[in-house]
Amino acid sequence: PTGVRPGSEIQPGQASSYLLKFPTPRSTDNYATIRESIPFSARAFTISWHMRTDSKKPGTVFSYATSQEDDEVEFYGDSGSRNFRLLINGEQADVNLPEVLDGEWHMVVVTWQNKNGEWQVLVDG
Protein backbone atom coordinates (compact mmCIF):
# COMPACT_ATOMS: atom_id res chain seq x y z
CA PRO A 1 0.00 0.00 0.00
CA THR A 2 0.91 3.61 -0.50
CA GLY A 3 1.40 5.71 2.64
CA VAL A 4 -0.73 8.85 2.79
CA ARG A 5 -0.28 11.78 5.18
CA PRO A 6 -3.40 13.11 6.94
CA GLY A 7 -4.98 16.08 5.19
CA SER A 8 -3.30 15.15 1.92
CA GLU A 9 -5.00 14.56 -1.38
CA ILE A 10 -4.51 11.19 -3.08
CA GLN A 11 -3.66 11.58 -6.76
CA PRO A 12 -5.00 9.26 -9.49
CA GLY A 13 -2.72 6.40 -10.43
CA GLN A 14 -0.67 6.42 -7.22
CA ALA A 15 -1.65 2.92 -6.11
CA SER A 16 -4.56 0.51 -5.92
CA SER A 17 -4.55 0.39 -2.11
CA TYR A 18 -3.73 2.94 0.56
CA LEU A 19 -2.46 2.78 4.12
CA LEU A 20 -3.48 5.75 6.24
CA LYS A 21 -1.42 6.32 9.38
CA PHE A 22 -2.69 9.17 11.50
CA PRO A 23 -0.46 10.97 14.01
CA THR A 24 -1.14 11.47 17.69
CA PRO A 25 -2.94 13.09 19.24
CA ARG A 26 -5.87 11.59 17.35
CA SER A 27 -8.41 14.14 16.21
CA THR A 28 -11.17 14.80 13.70
CA ASP A 29 -8.65 16.98 11.86
CA ASN A 30 -6.87 13.82 10.67
CA TYR A 31 -8.29 12.88 7.27
CA ALA A 32 -7.37 12.17 3.66
CA THR A 33 -9.20 13.28 0.55
CA ILE A 34 -9.35 10.93 -2.42
CA ARG A 35 -9.75 12.72 -5.72
CA GLU A 36 -13.05 12.07 -7.44
CA SER A 37 -11.33 10.75 -10.57
CA ILE A 38 -10.19 7.65 -8.67
CA PRO A 39 -13.02 5.16 -9.24
CA PHE A 40 -14.51 3.42 -6.22
CA SER A 41 -14.52 -0.35 -6.81
CA ALA A 42 -18.18 -1.30 -6.70
CA ARG A 43 -17.29 -5.01 -6.76
CA ALA A 44 -15.88 -5.44 -3.26
CA PHE A 45 -13.92 -3.76 -0.52
CA THR A 46 -12.27 -4.37 2.85
CA ILE A 47 -11.75 -1.59 5.39
CA SER A 48 -9.89 -2.14 8.67
CA TRP A 49 -8.98 0.06 11.61
CA HIS A 50 -7.99 0.06 15.27
CA MET A 51 -10.36 1.79 17.66
CA ARG A 52 -10.59 2.51 21.37
CA THR A 53 -13.54 4.17 23.07
CA ASP A 54 -15.84 3.73 26.03
CA SER A 55 -18.29 6.34 24.73
CA LYS A 56 -21.96 5.44 24.49
CA LYS A 57 -22.05 7.76 21.46
CA PRO A 58 -19.08 6.73 19.32
CA GLY A 59 -20.20 8.72 16.25
CA THR A 60 -18.95 8.10 12.72
CA VAL A 61 -15.97 5.77 12.62
CA PHE A 62 -15.54 5.65 8.84
CA SER A 63 -17.15 7.55 5.98
CA TYR A 64 -16.62 7.61 2.22
CA ALA A 65 -18.52 10.21 0.23
CA THR A 66 -18.54 11.51 -3.33
CA SER A 67 -19.93 14.70 -4.83
CA GLN A 68 -22.95 12.65 -5.92
CA GLU A 69 -23.49 10.71 -2.67
CA ASP A 70 -22.84 11.96 0.88
CA ASP A 71 -22.93 8.46 2.40
CA GLU A 72 -21.56 6.03 -0.18
CA VAL A 73 -20.05 3.93 2.62
CA GLU A 74 -20.36 4.73 6.31
CA PHE A 75 -19.84 2.89 9.61
CA TYR A 76 -21.20 4.76 12.60
CA GLY A 77 -22.40 4.33 16.15
CA ASP A 78 -26.14 4.48 16.75
CA SER A 79 -26.48 7.33 19.25
CA GLY A 80 -27.64 6.29 22.70
CA SER A 81 -27.05 2.56 22.17
CA ARG A 82 -24.13 0.18 21.89
CA ASN A 83 -24.96 -0.69 18.28
CA PHE A 84 -23.42 0.39 15.02
CA ARG A 85 -24.82 0.83 11.53
CA LEU A 86 -23.19 -0.08 8.24
CA LEU A 87 -24.45 1.96 5.29
CA ILE A 88 -23.45 0.97 1.75
CA ASN A 89 -25.01 2.52 -1.36
CA GLY A 90 -28.12 3.51 0.57
CA GLU A 91 -28.61 0.06 2.14
CA GLN A 92 -28.33 -0.09 5.93
CA ALA A 93 -27.48 -2.98 8.27
CA ASP A 94 -27.55 -2.96 12.06
CA VAL A 95 -24.36 -4.30 13.65
CA ASN A 96 -24.20 -5.22 17.34
CA LEU A 97 -20.62 -4.70 18.56
CA PRO A 98 -20.88 -3.83 22.25
CA GLU A 99 -17.46 -5.37 22.93
CA VAL A 100 -15.66 -2.50 21.15
CA LEU A 101 -17.00 0.13 23.58
CA ASP A 102 -15.00 -1.05 26.58
CA GLY A 103 -12.12 1.46 26.51
CA GLU A 104 -9.66 -1.13 25.14
CA TRP A 105 -8.01 -1.29 21.70
CA HIS A 106 -9.81 -3.42 19.11
CA MET A 107 -9.17 -4.30 15.47
CA VAL A 108 -12.33 -3.95 13.34
CA VAL A 109 -12.65 -5.20 9.75
CA VAL A 110 -15.57 -4.59 7.38
CA THR A 111 -15.84 -6.55 4.13
CA TRP A 112 -18.48 -6.25 1.40
CA GLN A 113 -19.12 -7.90 -1.98
CA ASN A 114 -21.45 -6.41 -4.56
CA LYS A 115 -22.10 -9.78 -6.24
CA ASN A 116 -24.59 -10.83 -3.55
CA GLY A 117 -24.54 -7.86 -1.16
CA GLU A 118 -22.80 -10.01 1.45
CA TRP A 119 -21.01 -8.17 4.25
CA GLN A 120 -19.12 -9.05 7.42
CA VAL A 121 -17.90 -7.09 10.40
CA LEU A 122 -15.13 -8.81 12.35
CA VAL A 123 -13.67 -7.76 15.70
CA ASP A 124 -10.27 -8.88 17.00
CA GLY A 125 -10.13 -11.85 14.68
PDB file of C-alpha atoms in Angstrom, residues 55-59 76-85 101:
ATOM      1  CA  SER A  55     -18.286   6.337  24.727  1.00  0.00           C
ATOM      2  CA  LYS A  56     -21.958   5.443  24.494  1.00  0.00           C
ATOM      3  CA  LYS A  57     -22.050   7.756  21.457  1.00  0.00           C
ATOM      4  CA  PRO A  58     -19.077   6.727  19.316  1.00  0.00           C
ATOM      5  CA  GLY A  59     -20.202   8.721  16.248  1.00  0.00           C
ATOM      6  CA  TYR A  76     -21.200   4.764  12.602  1.00  0.00           C
ATOM      7  CA  GLY A  77     -22.399   4.327  16.151  1.00  0.00           C
ATOM      8  CA  ASP A  78     -26.142   4.481  16.753  1.00  0.00           C
ATOM      9  CA  SER A  79     -26.483   7.328  19.248  1.00  0.00           C
ATOM     10  CA  GLY A  80     -27.637   6.287  22.696  1.00  0.00           C
ATOM     11  CA  SER A  81     -27.052   2.561  22.166  1.00  0.00           C
ATOM     12  CA  ARG A  82     -24.127   0.183  21.891  1.00  0.00           C
ATOM     13  CA  ASN A  83     -24.964  -0.693  18.276  1.00  0.00           C
ATOM     14  CA  PHE A  84     -23.417   0.394  15.017  1.00  0.00           C
ATOM     15  CA  ARG A  85     -24.822   0.828  11.532  1.00  0.00           C
ATOM     16  CA  LEU A 101     -17.002   0.126  23.580  1.00  0.00           C
TER      17      LEU A 101
END
